[in-house]
Coordinates of C-alpha atoms in Angstrom, one line a residue:
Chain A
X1 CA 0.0 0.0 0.0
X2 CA 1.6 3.3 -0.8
X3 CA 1.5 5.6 2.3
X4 CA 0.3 9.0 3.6
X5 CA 1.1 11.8 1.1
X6 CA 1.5 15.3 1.3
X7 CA 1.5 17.9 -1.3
X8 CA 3.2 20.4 -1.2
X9 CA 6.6 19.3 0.6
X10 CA 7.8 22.6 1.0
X11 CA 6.1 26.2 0.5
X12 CA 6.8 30.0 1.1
X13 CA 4.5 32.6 1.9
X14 CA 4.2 35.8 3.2
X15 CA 2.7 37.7 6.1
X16 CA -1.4 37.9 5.7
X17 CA -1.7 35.7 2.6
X18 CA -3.5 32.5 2.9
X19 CA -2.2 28.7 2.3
X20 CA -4.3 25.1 1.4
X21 CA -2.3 21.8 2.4
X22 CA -3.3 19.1 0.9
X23 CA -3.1 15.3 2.6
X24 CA -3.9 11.7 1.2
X25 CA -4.1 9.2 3.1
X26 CA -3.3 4.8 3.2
X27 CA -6.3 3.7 0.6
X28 CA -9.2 2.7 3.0
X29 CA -8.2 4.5 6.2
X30 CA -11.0 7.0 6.8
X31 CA -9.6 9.2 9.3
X32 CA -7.3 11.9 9.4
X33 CA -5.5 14.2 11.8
X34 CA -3.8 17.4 11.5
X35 CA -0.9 18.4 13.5
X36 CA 1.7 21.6 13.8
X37 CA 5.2 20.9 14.7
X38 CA 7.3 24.0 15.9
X39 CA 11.0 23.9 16.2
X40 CA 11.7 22.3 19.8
X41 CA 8.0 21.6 20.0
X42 CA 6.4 18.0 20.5
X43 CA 3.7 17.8 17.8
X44 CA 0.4 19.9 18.2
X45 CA -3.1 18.8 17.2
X46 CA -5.1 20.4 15.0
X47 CA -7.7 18.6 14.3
X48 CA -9.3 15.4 12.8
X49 CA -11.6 13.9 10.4
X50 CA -13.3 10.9 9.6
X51 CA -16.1 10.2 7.3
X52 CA -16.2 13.8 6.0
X53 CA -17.0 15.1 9.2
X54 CA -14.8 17.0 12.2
X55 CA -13.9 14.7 15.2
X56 CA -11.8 16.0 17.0
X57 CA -10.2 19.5 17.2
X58 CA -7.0 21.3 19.2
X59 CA -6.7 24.4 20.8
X60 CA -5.9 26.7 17.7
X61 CA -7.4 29.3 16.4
X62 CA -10.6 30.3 13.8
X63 CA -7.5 30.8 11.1
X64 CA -6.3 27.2 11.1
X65 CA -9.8 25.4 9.2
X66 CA -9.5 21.8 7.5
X67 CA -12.0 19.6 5.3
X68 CA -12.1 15.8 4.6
X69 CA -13.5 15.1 1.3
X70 CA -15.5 11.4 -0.2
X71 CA -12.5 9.8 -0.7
X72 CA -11.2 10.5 2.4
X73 CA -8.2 12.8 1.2
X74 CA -8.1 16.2 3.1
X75 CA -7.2 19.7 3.1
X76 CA -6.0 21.7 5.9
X77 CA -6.6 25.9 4.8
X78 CA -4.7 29.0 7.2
X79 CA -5.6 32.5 6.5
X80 CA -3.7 35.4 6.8
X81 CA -0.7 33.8 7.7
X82 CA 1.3 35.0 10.9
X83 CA 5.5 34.4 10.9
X84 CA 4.5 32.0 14.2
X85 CA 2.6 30.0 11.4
X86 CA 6.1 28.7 10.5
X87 CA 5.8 24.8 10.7
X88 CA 6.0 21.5 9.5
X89 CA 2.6 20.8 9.0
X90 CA 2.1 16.7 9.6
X91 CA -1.1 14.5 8.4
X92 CA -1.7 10.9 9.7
X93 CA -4.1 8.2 8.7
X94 CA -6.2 5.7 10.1
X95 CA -8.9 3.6 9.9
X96 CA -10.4 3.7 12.5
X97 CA -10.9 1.7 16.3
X98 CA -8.0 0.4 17.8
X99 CA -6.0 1.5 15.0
X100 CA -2.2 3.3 14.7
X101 CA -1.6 6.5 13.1
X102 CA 0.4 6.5 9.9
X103 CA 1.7 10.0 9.3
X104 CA 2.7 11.6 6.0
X105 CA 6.2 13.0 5.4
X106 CA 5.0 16.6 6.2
X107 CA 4.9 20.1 4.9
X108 CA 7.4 22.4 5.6
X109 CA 5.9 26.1 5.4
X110 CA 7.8 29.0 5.8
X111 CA 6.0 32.7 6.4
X112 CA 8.3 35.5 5.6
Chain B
X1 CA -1.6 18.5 28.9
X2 CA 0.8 16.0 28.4
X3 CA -0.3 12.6 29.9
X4 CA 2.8 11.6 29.6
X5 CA 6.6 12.4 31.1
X6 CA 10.1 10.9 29.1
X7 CA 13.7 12.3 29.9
X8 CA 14.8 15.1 27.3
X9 CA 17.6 13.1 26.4
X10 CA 20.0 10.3 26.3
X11 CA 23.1 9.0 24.9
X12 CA 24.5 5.4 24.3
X13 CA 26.7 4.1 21.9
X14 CA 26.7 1.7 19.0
X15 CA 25.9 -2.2 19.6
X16 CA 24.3 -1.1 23.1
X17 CA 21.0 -2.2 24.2
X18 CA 18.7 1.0 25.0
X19 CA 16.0 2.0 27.3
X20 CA 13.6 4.6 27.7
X21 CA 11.2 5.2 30.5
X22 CA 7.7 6.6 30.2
X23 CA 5.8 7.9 32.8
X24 CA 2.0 7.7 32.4
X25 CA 0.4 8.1 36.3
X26 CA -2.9 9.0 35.1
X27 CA -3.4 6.5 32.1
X28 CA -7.4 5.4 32.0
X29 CA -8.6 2.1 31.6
X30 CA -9.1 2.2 27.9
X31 CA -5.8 3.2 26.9
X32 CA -3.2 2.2 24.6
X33 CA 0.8 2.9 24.9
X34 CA 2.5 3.8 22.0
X35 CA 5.9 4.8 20.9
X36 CA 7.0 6.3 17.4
X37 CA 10.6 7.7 16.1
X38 CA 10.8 10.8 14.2
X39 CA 13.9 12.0 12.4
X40 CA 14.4 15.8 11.3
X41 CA 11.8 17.3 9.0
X42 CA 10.6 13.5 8.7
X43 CA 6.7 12.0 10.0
X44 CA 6.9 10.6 13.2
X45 CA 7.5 6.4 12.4
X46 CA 5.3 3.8 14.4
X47 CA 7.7 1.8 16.6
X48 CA 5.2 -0.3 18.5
X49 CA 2.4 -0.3 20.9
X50 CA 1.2 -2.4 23.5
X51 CA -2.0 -2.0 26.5
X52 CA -0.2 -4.7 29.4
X53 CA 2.8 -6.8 29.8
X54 CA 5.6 -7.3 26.9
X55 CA 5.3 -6.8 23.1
X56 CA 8.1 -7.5 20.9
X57 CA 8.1 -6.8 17.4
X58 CA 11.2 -6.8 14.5
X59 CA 12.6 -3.7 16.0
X60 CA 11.5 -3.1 20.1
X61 CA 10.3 -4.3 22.8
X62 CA 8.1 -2.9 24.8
X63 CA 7.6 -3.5 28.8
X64 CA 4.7 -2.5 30.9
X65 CA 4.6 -3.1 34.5
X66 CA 1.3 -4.5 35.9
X67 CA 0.1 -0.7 37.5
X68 CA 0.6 0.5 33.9
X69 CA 1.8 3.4 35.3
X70 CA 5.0 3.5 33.2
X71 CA 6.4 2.0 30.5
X72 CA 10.2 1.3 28.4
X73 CA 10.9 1.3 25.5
X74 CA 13.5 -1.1 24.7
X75 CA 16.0 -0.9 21.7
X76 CA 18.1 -3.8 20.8
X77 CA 21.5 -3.0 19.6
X78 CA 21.5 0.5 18.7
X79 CA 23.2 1.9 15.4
X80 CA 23.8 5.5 14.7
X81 CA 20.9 5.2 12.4
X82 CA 18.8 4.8 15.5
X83 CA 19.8 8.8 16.6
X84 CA 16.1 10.2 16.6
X85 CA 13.9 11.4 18.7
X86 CA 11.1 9.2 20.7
X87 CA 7.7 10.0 21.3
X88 CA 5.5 8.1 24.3
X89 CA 1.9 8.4 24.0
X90 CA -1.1 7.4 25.6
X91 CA -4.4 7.4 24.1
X92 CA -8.1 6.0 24.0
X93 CA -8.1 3.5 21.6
X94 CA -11.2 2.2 22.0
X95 CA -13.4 4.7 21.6
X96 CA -13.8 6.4 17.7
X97 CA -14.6 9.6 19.4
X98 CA -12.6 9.9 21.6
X99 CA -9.6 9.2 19.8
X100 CA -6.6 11.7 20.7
X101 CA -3.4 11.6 21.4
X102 CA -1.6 13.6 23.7
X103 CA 2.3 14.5 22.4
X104 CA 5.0 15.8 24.8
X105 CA 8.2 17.2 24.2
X106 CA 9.6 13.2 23.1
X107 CA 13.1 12.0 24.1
X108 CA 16.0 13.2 21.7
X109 CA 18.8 9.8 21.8
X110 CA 21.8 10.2 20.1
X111 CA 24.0 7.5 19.4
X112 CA 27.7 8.1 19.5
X113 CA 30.1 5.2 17.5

């Protein structure tokens, strides 16, 4: 099975403008989380979906917004981007249950 | 809040058998305990996972005392490959709602040759 995917791996933008993340996940998991990983920081949680619909969600704010689509694959959105927004920005998968999280390889975003 | 509490860091050296301690005082009834690598600007890695007693898979082992209250991690015969940094969770996994994990700060092991 091929694994979590991530698109784009690495992006660059500036104060105020907005950014979509796009994640994939293992074919048949249904779920998907969201986290933020700061330098020096253990890994945040955003939020998660499963079957379309938001599970779970972290203590971020209004800016950071995500959607799950049919087939499962997600997007995660920030507006007006803030230089603290710099992150790797990490999906995992799931199925579901009892089941371990398979994370993606990440996306590095850089706010100038 | 982290649920959970791992030493910052540790050193060993190649060929050395390594463990890490986890301290989880306030893990409920329904949860799992599991442990994942992460390398720079990489995905954290699933190492392995286990509710009571001993798991072993192809690369850990994994002890839990009876009180659950803690756990190690335990990593045969270290390379420098193994320099990463490890990440104890606990979490509901029972429950499809209630599923989160809690990540702390991990614990950063370098390997020295």
């Amino acid at each position: 099975k091929a694994g979590v995917t991530q698109t784009p791996r690495y992006l660059i933008k500036t104060r105020g403008q907005q950014v979509t993340l796009s994640c994939s996940p293992i074919s048949g998991h249904r779920s998907v989380s969201w986290y933020q990983q700061t330098p020096g920081q253990g890994l945040q949680f955003l939020f998660e979906y499963f079957s379309e619909t938001q599970r779970n969600k972290g203590n971020f704010p209004g800016r950071f917004s995500g959607r799950q689509f049919s087939n499962s694959r997600s997007e995660m959105n920030v507006s007006t981007l803030e230089l603290g927004d710099s992150a790797l920005y990490l999906c995992a998968s799931r199925s579901g249950g009892a089941d371990t999280q398979y994370f993606g390889p990440g996306t590095r975003l850089t706010v100038l | 809040l982290a649920k959970t509490t791992q030493p910052i860091s540790m050193d060993s050296y190649e060929g050395q058998e390594v463990n890490i301690t986890c301290s989880h005082n306030n893990i409920a009834t329904n949860d799992y305990i599991t442990w994942y690598q992460q390398f720079p600007s990489q995905g954290p890695r699933f190492i392995i996972q286990g509710y009571k007693t001993k798991v072993t898979n192809e690369v850990a082992s994994l002890f839990i005392p009876a009180d659950r209250k803690s756990s190690t991690l335990s990593l045969p015969r270290v390379s420098l490959s193994d320099t990463a940094v490890y990440y104890c969770l606990v979490g509901d996994m029972i429950s499809d709602s209630n599923y989160q994990l809690i990540w702390g700060a991990g614990t950063k092991l370098i390997i020295k040759p």
